[in-house]
JSON list of C-alpha atoms in Angstrom, two decimals:
[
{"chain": "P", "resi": 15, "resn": "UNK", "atom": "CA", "xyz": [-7.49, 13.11, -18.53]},
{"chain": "P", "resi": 16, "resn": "UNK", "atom": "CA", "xyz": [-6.99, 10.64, -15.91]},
{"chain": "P", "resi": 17, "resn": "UNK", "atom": "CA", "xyz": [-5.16, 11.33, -12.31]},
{"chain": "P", "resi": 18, "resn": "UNK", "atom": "CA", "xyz": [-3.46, 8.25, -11.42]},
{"chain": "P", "resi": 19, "resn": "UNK", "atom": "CA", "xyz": [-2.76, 7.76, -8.08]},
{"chain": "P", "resi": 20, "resn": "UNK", "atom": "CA", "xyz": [0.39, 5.36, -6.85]},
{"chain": "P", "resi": 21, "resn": "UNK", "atom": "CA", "xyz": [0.23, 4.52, -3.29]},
{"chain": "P", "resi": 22, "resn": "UNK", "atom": "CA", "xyz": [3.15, 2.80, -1.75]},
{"chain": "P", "resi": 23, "resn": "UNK", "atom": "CA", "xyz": [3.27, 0.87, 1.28]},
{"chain": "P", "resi": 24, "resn": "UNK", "atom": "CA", "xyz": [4.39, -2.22, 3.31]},
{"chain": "P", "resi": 25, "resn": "UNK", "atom": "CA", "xyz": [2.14, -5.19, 3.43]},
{"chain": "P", "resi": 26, "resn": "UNK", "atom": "CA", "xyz": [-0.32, -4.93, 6.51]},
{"chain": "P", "resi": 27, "resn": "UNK", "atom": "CA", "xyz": [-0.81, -1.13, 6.79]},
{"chain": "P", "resi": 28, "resn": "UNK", "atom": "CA", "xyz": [-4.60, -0.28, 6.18]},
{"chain": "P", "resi": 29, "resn": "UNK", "atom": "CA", "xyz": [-3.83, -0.86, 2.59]},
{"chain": "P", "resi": 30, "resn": "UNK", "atom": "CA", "xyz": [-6.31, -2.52, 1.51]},
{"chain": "P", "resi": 31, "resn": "UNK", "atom": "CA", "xyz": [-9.34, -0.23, 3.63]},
{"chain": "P", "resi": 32, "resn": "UNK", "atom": "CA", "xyz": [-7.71, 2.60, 1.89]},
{"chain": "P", "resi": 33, "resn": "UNK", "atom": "CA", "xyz": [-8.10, 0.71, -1.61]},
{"chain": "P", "resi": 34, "resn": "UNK", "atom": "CA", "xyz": [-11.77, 0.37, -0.40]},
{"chain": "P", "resi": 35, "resn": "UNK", "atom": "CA", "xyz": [-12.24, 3.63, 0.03]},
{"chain": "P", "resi": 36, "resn": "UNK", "atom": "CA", "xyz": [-10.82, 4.98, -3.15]},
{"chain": "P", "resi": 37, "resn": "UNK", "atom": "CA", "xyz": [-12.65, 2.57, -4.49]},
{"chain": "P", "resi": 38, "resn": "UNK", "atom": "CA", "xyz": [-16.00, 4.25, -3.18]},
{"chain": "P", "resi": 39, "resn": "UNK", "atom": "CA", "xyz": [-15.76, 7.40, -4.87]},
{"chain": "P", "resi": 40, "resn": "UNK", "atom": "CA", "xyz": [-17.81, 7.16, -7.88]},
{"chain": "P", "resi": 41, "resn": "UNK", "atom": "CA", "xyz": [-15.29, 8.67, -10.13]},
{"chain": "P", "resi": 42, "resn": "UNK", "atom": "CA", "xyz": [-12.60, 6.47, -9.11]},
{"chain": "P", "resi": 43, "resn": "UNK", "atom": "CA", "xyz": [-11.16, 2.43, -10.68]},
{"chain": "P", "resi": 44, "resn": "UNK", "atom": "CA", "xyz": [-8.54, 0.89, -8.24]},
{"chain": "P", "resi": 45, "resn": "UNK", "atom": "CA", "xyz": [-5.65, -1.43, -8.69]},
{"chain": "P", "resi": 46, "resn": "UNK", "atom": "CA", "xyz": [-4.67, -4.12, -6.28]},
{"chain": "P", "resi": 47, "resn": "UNK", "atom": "CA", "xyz": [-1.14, -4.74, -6.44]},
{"chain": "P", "resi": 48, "resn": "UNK", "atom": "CA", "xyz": [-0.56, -4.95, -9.68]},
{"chain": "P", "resi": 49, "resn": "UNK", "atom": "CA", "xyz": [3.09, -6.05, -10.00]},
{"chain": "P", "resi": 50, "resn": "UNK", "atom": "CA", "xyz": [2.77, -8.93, -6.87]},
{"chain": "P", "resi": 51, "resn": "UNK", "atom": "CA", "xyz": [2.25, -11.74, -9.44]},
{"chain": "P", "resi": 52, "resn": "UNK", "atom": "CA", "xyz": [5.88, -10.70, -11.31]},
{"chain": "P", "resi": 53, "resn": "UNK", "atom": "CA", "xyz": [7.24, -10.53, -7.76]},
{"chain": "P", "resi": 54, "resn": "UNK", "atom": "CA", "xyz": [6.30, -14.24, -6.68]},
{"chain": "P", "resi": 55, "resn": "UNK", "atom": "CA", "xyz": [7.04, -15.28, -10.25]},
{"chain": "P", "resi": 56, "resn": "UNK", "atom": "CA", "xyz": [10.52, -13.84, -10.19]},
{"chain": "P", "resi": 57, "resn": "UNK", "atom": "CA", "xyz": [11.46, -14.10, -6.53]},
{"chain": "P", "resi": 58, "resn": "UNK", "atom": "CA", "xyz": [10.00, -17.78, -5.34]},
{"chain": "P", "resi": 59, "resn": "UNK", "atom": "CA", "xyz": [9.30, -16.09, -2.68]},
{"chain": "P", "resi": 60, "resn": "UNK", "atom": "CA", "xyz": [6.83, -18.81, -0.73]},
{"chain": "P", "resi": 61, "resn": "UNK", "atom": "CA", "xyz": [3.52, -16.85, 0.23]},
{"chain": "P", "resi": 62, "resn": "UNK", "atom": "CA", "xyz": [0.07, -18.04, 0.92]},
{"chain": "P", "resi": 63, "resn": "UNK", "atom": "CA", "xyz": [-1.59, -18.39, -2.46]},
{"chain": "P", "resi": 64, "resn": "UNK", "atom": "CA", "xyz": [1.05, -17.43, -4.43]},
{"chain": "P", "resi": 65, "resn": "UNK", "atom": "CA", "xyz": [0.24, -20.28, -6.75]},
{"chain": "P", "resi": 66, "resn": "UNK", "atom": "CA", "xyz": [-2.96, -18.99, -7.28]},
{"chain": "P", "resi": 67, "resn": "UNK", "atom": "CA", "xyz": [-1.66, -15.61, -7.89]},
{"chain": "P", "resi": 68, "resn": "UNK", "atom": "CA", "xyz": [0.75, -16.40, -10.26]},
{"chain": "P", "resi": 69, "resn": "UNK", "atom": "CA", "xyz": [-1.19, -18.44, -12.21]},
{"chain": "P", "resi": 70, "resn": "UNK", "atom": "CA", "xyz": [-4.52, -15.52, -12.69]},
{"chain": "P", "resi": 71, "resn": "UNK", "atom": "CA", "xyz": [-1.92, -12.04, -13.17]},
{"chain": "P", "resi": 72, "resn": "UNK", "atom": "CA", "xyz": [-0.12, -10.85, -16.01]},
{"chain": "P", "resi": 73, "resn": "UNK", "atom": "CA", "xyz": [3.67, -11.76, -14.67]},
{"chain": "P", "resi": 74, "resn": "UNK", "atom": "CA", "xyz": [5.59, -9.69, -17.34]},
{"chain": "P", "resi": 75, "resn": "UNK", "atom": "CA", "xyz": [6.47, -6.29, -15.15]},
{"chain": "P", "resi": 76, "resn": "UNK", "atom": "CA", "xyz": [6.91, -4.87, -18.85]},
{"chain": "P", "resi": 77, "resn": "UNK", "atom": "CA", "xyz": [3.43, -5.32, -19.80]},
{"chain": "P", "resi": 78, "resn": "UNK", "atom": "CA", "xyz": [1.88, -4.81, -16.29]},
{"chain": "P", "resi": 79, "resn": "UNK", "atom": "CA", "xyz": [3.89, -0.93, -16.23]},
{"chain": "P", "resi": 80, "resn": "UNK", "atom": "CA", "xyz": [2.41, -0.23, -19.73]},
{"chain": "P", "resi": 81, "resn": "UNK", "atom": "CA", "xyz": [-1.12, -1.36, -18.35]},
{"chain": "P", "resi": 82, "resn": "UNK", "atom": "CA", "xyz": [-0.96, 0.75, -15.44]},
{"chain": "P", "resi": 83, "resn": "UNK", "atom": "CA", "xyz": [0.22, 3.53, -17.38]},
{"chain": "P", "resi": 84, "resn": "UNK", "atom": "CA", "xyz": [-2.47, 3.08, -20.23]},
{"chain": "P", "resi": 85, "resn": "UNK", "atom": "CA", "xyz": [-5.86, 3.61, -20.23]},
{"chain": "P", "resi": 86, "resn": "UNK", "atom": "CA", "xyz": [-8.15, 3.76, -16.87]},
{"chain": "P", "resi": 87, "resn": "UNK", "atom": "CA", "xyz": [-10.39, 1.13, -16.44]},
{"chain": "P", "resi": 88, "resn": "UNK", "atom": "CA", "xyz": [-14.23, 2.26, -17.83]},
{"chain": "P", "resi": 89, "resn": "UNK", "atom": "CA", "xyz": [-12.63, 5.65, -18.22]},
{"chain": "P", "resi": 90, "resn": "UNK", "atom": "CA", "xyz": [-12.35, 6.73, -14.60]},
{"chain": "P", "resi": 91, "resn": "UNK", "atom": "CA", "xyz": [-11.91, 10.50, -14.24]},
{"chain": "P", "resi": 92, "resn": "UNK", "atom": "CA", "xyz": [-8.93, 9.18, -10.88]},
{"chain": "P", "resi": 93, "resn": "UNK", "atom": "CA", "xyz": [-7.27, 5.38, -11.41]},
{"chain": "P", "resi": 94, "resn": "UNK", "atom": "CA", "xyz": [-6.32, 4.64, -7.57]},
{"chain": "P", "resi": 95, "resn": "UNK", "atom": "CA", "xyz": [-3.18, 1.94, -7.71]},
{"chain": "P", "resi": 96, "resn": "UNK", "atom": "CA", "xyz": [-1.95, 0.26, -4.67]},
{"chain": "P", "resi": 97, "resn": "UNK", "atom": "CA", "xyz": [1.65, -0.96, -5.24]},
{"chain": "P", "resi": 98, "resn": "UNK", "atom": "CA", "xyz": [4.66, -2.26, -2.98]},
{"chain": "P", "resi": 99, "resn": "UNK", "atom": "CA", "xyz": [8.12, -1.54, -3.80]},
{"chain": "P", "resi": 100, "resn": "UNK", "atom": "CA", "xyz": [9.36, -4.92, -2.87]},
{"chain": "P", "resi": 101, "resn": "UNK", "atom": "CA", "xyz": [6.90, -5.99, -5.67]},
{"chain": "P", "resi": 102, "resn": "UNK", "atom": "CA", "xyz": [8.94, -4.18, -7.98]},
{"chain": "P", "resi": 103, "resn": "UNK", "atom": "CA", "xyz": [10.96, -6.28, -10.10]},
{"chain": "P", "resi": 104, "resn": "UNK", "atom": "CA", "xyz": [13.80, -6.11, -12.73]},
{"chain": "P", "resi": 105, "resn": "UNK", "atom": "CA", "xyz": [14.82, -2.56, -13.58]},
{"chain": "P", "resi": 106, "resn": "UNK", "atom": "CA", "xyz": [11.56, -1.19, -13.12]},
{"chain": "P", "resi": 107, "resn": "UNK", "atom": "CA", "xyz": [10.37, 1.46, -10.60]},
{"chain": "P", "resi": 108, "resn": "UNK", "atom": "CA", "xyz": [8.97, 4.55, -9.25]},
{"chain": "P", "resi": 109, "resn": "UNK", "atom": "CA", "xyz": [11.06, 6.45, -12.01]},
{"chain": "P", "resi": 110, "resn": "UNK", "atom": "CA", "xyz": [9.08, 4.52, -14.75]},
{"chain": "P", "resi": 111, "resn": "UNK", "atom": "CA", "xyz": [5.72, 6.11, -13.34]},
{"chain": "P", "resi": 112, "resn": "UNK", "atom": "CA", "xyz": [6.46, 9.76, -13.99]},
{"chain": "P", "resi": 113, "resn": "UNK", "atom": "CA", "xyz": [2.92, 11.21, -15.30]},
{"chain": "P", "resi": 114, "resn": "UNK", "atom": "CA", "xyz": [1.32, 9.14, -11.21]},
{"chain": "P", "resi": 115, "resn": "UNK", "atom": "CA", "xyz": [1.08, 10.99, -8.41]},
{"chain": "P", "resi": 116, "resn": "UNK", "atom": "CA", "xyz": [2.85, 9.31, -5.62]},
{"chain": "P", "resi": 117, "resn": "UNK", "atom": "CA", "xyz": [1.36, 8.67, -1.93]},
{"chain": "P", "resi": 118, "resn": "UNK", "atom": "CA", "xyz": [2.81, 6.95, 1.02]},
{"chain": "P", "resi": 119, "resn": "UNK", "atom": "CA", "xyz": [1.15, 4.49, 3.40]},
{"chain": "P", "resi": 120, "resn": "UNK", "atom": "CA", "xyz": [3.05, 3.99, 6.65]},
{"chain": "P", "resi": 121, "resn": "UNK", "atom": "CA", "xyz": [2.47, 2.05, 10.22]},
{"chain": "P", "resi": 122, "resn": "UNK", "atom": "CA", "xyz": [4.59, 1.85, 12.98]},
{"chain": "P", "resi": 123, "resn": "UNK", "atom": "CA", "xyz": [6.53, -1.57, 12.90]},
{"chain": "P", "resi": 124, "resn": "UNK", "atom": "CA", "xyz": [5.33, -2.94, 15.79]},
{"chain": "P", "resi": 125, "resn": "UNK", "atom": "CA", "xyz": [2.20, -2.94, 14.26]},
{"chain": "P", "resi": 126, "resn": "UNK", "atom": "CA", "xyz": [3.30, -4.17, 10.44]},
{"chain": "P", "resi": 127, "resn": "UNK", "atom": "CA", "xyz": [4.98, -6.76, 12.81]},
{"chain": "P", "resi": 128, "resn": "UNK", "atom": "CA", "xyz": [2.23, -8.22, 14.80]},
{"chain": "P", "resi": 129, "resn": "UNK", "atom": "CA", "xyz": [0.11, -8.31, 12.01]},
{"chain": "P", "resi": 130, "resn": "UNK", "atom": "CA", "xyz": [1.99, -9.85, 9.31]},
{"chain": "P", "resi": 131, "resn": "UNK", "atom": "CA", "xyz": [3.30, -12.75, 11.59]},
{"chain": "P", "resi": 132, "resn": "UNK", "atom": "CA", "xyz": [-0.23, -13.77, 11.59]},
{"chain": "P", "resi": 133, "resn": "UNK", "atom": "CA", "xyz": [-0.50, -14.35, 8.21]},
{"chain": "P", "resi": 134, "resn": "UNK", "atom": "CA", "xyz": [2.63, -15.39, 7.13]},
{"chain": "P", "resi": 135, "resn": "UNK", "atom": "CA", "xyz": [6.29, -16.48, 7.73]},
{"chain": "P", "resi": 136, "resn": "UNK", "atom": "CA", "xyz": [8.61, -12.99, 8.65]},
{"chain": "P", "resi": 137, "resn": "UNK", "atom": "CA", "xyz": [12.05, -14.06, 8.06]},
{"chain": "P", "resi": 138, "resn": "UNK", "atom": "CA", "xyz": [13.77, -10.74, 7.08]},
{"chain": "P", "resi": 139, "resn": "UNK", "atom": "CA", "xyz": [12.84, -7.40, 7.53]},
{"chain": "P", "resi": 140, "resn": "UNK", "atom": "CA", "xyz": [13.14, -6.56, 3.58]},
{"chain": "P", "resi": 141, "resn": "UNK", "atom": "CA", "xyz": [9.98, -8.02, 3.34]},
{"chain": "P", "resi": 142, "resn": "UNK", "atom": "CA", "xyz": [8.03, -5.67, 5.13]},
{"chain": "P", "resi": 143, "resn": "UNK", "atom": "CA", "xyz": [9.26, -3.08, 2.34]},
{"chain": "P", "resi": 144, "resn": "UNK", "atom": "CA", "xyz": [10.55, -0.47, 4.99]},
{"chain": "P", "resi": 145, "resn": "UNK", "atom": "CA", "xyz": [13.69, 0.67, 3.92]},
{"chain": "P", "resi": 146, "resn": "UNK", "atom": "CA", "xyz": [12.17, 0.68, -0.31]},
{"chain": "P", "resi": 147, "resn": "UNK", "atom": "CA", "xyz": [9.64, 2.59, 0.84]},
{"chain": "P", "resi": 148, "resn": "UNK", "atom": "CA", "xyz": [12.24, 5.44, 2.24]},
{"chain": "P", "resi": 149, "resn": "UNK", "atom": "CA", "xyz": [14.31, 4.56, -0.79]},
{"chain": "P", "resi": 150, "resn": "UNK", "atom": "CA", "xyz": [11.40, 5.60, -3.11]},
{"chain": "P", "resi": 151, "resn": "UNK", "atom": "CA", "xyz": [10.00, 8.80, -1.38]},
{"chain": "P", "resi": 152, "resn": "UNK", "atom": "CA", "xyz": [13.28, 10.17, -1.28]},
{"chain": "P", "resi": 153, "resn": "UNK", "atom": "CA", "xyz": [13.53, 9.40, -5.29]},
{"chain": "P", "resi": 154, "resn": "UNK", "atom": "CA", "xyz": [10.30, 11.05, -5.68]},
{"chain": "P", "resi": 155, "resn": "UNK", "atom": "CA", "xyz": [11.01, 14.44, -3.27]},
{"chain": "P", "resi": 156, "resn": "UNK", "atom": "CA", "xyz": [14.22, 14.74, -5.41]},
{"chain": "P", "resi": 157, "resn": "UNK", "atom": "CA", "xyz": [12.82, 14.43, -8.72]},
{"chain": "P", "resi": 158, "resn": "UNK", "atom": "CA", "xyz": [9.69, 16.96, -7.84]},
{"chain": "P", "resi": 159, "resn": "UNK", "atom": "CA", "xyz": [11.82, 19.17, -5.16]},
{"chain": "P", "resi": 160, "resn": "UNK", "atom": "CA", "xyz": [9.03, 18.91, -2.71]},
{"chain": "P", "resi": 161, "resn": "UNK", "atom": "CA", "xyz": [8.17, 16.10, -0.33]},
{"chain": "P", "resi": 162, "resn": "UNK", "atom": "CA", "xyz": [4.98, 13.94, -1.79]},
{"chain": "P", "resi": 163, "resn": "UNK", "atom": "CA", "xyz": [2.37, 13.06, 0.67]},
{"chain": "P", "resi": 164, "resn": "UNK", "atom": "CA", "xyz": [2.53, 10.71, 3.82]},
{"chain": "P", "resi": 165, "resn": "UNK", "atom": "CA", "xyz": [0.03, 9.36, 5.58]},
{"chain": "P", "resi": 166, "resn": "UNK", "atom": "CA", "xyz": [-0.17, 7.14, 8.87]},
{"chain": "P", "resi": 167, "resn": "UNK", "atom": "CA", "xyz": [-1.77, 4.49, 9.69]},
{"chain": "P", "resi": 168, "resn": "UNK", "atom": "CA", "xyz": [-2.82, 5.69, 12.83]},
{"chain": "P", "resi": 169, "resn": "UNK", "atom": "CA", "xyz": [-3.84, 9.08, 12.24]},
{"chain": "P", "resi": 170, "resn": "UNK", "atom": "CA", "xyz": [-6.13, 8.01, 9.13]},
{"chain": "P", "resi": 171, "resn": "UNK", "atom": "CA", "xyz": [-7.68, 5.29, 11.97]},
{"chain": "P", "resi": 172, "resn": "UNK", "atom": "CA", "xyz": [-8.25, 8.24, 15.00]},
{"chain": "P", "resi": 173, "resn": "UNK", "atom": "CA", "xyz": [-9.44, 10.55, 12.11]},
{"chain": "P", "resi": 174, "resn": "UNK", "atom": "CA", "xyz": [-10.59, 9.25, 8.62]},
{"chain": "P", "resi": 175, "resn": "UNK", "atom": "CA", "xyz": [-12.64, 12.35, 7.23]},
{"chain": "P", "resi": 176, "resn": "UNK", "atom": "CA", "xyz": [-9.99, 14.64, 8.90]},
{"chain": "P", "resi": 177, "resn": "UNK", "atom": "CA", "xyz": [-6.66, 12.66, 7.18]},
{"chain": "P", "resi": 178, "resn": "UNK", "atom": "CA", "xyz": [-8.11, 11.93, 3.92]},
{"chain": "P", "resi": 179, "resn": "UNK", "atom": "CA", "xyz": [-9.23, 15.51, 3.25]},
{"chain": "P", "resi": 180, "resn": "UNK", "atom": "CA", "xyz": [-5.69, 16.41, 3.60]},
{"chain": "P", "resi": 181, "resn": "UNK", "atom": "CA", "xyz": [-4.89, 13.28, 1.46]},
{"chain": "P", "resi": 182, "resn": "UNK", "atom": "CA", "xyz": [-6.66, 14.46, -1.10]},
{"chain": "P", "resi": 183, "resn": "UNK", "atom": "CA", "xyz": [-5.55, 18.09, -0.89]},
{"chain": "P", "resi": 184, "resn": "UNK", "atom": "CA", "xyz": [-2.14, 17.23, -1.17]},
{"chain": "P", "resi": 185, "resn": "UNK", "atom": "CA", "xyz": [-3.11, 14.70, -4.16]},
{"chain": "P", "resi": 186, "resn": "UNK", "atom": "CA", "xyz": [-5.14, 17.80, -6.01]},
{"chain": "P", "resi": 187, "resn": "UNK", "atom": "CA", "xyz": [-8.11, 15.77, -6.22]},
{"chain": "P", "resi": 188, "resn": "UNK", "atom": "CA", "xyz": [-11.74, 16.74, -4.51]},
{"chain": "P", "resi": 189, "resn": "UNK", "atom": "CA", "xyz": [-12.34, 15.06, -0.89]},
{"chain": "P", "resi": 190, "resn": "UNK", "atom": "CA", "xyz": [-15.54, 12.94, -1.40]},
{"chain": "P", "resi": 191, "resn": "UNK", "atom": "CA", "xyz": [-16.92, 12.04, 2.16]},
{"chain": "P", "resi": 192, "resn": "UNK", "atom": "CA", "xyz": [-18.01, 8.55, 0.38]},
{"chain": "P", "resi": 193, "resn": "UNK", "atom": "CA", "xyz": [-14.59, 7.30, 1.18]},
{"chain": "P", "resi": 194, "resn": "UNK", "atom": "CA", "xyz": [-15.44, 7.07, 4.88]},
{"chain": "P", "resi": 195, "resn": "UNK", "atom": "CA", "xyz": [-17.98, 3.70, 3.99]},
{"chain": "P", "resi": 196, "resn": "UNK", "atom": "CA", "xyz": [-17.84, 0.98, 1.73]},
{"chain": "P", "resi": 197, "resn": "UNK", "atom": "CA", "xyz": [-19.77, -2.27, 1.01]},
{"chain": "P", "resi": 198, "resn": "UNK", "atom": "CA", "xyz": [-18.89, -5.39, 3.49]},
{"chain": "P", "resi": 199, "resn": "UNK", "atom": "CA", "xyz": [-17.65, -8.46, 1.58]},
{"chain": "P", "resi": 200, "resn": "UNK", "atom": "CA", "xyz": [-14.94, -8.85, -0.77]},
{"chain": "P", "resi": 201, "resn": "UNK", "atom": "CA", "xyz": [-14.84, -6.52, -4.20]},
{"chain": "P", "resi": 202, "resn": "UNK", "atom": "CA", "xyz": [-14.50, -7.24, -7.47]},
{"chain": "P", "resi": 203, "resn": "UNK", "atom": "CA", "xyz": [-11.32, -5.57, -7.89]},
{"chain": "P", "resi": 204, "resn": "UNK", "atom": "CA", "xyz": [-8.98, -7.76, -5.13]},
{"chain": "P", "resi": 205, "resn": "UNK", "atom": "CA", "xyz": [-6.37, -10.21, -5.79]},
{"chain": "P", "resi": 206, "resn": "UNK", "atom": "CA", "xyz": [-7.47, -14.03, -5.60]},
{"chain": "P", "resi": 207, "resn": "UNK", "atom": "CA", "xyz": [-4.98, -13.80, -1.79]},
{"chain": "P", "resi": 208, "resn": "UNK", "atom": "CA", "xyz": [-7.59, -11.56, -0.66]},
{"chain": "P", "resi": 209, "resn": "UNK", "atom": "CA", "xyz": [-8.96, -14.68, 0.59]},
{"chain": "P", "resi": 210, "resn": "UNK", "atom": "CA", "xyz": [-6.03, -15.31, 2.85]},
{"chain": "P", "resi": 211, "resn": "UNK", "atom": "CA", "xyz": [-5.27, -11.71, 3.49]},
{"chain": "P", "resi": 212, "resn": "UNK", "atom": "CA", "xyz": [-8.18, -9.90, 3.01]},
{"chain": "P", "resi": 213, "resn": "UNK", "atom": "CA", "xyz": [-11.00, -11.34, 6.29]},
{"chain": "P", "resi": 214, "resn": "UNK", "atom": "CA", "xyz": [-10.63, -8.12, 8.32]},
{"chain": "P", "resi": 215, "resn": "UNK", "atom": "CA", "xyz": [-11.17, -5.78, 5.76]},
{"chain": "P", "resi": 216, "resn": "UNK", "atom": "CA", "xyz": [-14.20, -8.03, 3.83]},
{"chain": "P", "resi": 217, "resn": "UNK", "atom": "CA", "xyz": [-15.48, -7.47, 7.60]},
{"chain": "P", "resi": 218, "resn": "UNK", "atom": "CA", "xyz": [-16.00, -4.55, 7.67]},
{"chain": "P", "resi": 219, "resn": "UNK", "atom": "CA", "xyz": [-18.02, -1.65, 6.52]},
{"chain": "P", "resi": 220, "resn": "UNK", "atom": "CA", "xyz": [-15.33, 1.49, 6.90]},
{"chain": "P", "resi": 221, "resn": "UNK", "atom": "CA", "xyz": [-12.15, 2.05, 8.99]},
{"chain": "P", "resi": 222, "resn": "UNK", "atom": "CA", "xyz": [-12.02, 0.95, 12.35]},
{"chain": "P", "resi": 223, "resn": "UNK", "atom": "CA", "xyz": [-11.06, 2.52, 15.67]},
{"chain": "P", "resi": 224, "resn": "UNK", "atom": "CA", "xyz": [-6.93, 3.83, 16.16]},
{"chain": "P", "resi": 225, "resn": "UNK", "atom": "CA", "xyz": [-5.46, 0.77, 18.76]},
{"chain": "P", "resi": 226, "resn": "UNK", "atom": "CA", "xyz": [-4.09, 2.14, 22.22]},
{"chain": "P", "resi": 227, "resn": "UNK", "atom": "CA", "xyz": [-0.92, -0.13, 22.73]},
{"chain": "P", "resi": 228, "resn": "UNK", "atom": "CA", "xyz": [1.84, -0.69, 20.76]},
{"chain": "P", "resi": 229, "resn": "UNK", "atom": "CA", "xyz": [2.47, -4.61, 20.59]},
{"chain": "P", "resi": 230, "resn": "UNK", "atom": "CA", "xyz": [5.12, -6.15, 22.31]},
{"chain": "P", "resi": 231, "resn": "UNK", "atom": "CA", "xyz": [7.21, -8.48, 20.44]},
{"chain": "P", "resi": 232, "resn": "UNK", "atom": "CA", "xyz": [10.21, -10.40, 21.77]},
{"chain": "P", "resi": 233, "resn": "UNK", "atom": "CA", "xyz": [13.27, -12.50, 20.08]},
{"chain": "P", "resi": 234, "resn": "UNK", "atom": "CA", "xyz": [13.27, -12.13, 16.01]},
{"chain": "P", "resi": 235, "resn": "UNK", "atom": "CA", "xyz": [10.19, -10.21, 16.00]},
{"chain": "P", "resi": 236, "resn": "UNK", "atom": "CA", "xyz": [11.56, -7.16, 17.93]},
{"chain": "P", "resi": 237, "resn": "UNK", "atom": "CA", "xyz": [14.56, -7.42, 16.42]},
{"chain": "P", "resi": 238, "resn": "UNK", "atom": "CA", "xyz": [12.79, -6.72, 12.70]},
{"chain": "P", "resi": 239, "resn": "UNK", "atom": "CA", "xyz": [11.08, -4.13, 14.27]},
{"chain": "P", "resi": 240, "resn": "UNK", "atom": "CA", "xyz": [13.67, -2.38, 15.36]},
{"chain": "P", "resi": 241, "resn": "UNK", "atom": "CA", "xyz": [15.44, -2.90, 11.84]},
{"chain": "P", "resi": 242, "resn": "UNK", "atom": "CA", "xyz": [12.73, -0.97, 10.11]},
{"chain": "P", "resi": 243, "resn": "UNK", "atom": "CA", "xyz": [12.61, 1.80, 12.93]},
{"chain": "P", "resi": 244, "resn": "UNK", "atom": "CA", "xyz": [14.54, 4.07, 11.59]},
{"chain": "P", "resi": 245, "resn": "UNK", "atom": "CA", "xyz": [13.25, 4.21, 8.08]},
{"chain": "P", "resi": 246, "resn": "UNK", "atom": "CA", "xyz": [9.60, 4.42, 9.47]},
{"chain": "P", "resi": 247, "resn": "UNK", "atom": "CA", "xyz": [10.39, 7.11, 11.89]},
{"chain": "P", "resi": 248, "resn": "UNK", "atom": "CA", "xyz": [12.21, 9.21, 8.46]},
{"chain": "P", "resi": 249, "resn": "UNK", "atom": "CA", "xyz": [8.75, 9.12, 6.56]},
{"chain": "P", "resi": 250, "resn": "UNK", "atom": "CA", "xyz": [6.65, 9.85, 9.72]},
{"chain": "P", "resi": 251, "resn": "UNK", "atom": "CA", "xyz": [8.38, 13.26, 9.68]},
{"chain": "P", "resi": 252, "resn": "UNK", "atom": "CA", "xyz": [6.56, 14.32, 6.70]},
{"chain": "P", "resi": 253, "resn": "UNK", "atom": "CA", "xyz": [3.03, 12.44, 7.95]},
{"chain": "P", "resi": 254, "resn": "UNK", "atom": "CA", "xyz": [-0.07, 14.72, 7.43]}
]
């Protein structure tokens, strides 16, 4: 049977380098955001390629929740899905995943901040996907009666074998030490934006180093930091 494996986070938060290195466990198909194409289609919401995206996903979020609660691709033994809650249109949601088990991706905002700005208009901070995020762990630690796992940014950057061993504790799957590497370039598995969103990543070879400073921001920018403070700072209580 299959262990599917829903990990929810804000755009720019290592999401992508940990999709990579699900993806390089040998027992393991991933899933890049899944429900973004019924998001653009049903929001309008303006982003880089979203054309493009649109026009190559399944937009239906009926069909895409059946999909990702079907069959794994080629049979994989662990189905890795990385999802954002603002993606998550109509009534569906984290309730409609019961038989996943449910991760959290978190960065401070400073960071999500400074890095999103460079790749696209930030005009509110609901699209960052803070305060869902919350919204949807607490659903989750309700409906289990015990917190589900949190990782940070940060910590999985100062120490990758160290965090994802706990990662996959918590997730009652088998640490594999061939998530610390993965092939450079992009993967067959990424959304047609990876080519607008996806350069650092494609660079690289396996997580980078944990940055020093937090980035200052000024005017609009700090303000939607400091919007999505408190929300971060709830979920970074139950980091591992």
């Amino acid at each position: 049977m299959t262990i599917r494996i829903a990990m929810w986070s804000g755009p720019r938060n290592i999401s992508t380098a940990m999709m990579r290195s699900f993806g390089a466990r040998p027992d393991c198909a991933v899933s890049d955001e899944p429900f973004y194409g019924a998001f653009l289609k049903a929001s309008g919401e303006n982003h880089p390629l979203g054309a493009e995206t649109i026009a190559d996903m399944d937009c239906d979020w009926r069909s895409v929740l059946a999909a990702q609660s079907g069959e794994a691709p080629v049979g994989a033994q662990i189905w890795y899905q990385k999802h954002m809650p603002h993606h998550m249109v109509g009534p569906v949601s984290i309730a409609d995943m019961p038989d996943h088990r449910h991760a959290f991706l978190i960065r401070a905002p400073e960071r999500v901040v400074a890095s999103y700005r460079k790749k696209n208009e930030l005009r509110r901070a609901e699209m960052l996907g803070f305060a869902q995020l919350r919204r949807y762990f607490d659903q989750e630690a309700d409906r289990n009666g015990n917190p589900p796992p949190v990782v940070d940014s940060d910590a999985i950057l100062r120490d990758p074998p160290g965090v994802l061993r706990k990662l996959c504790t918590a997730l009652g799957i088998a640490w594999d030490p061939a998530m610390l590497s993965w092939q450079k370039g992009p993967h067959p598995e990424d959304g047609v934006w990876g080519a607008h969103w996806y350069d650092k990543v494609n660079a690289s070879t396996g997580f980078g180093t944990a940055p020093q400073d937090i980035p200052k921001l000024e005017g609009e920018y700090a303000a939607v930091a400091e919007e999505c403070m408190a929300d971060y700072e709830a979920l970074a209580r139950f980091a591992l």
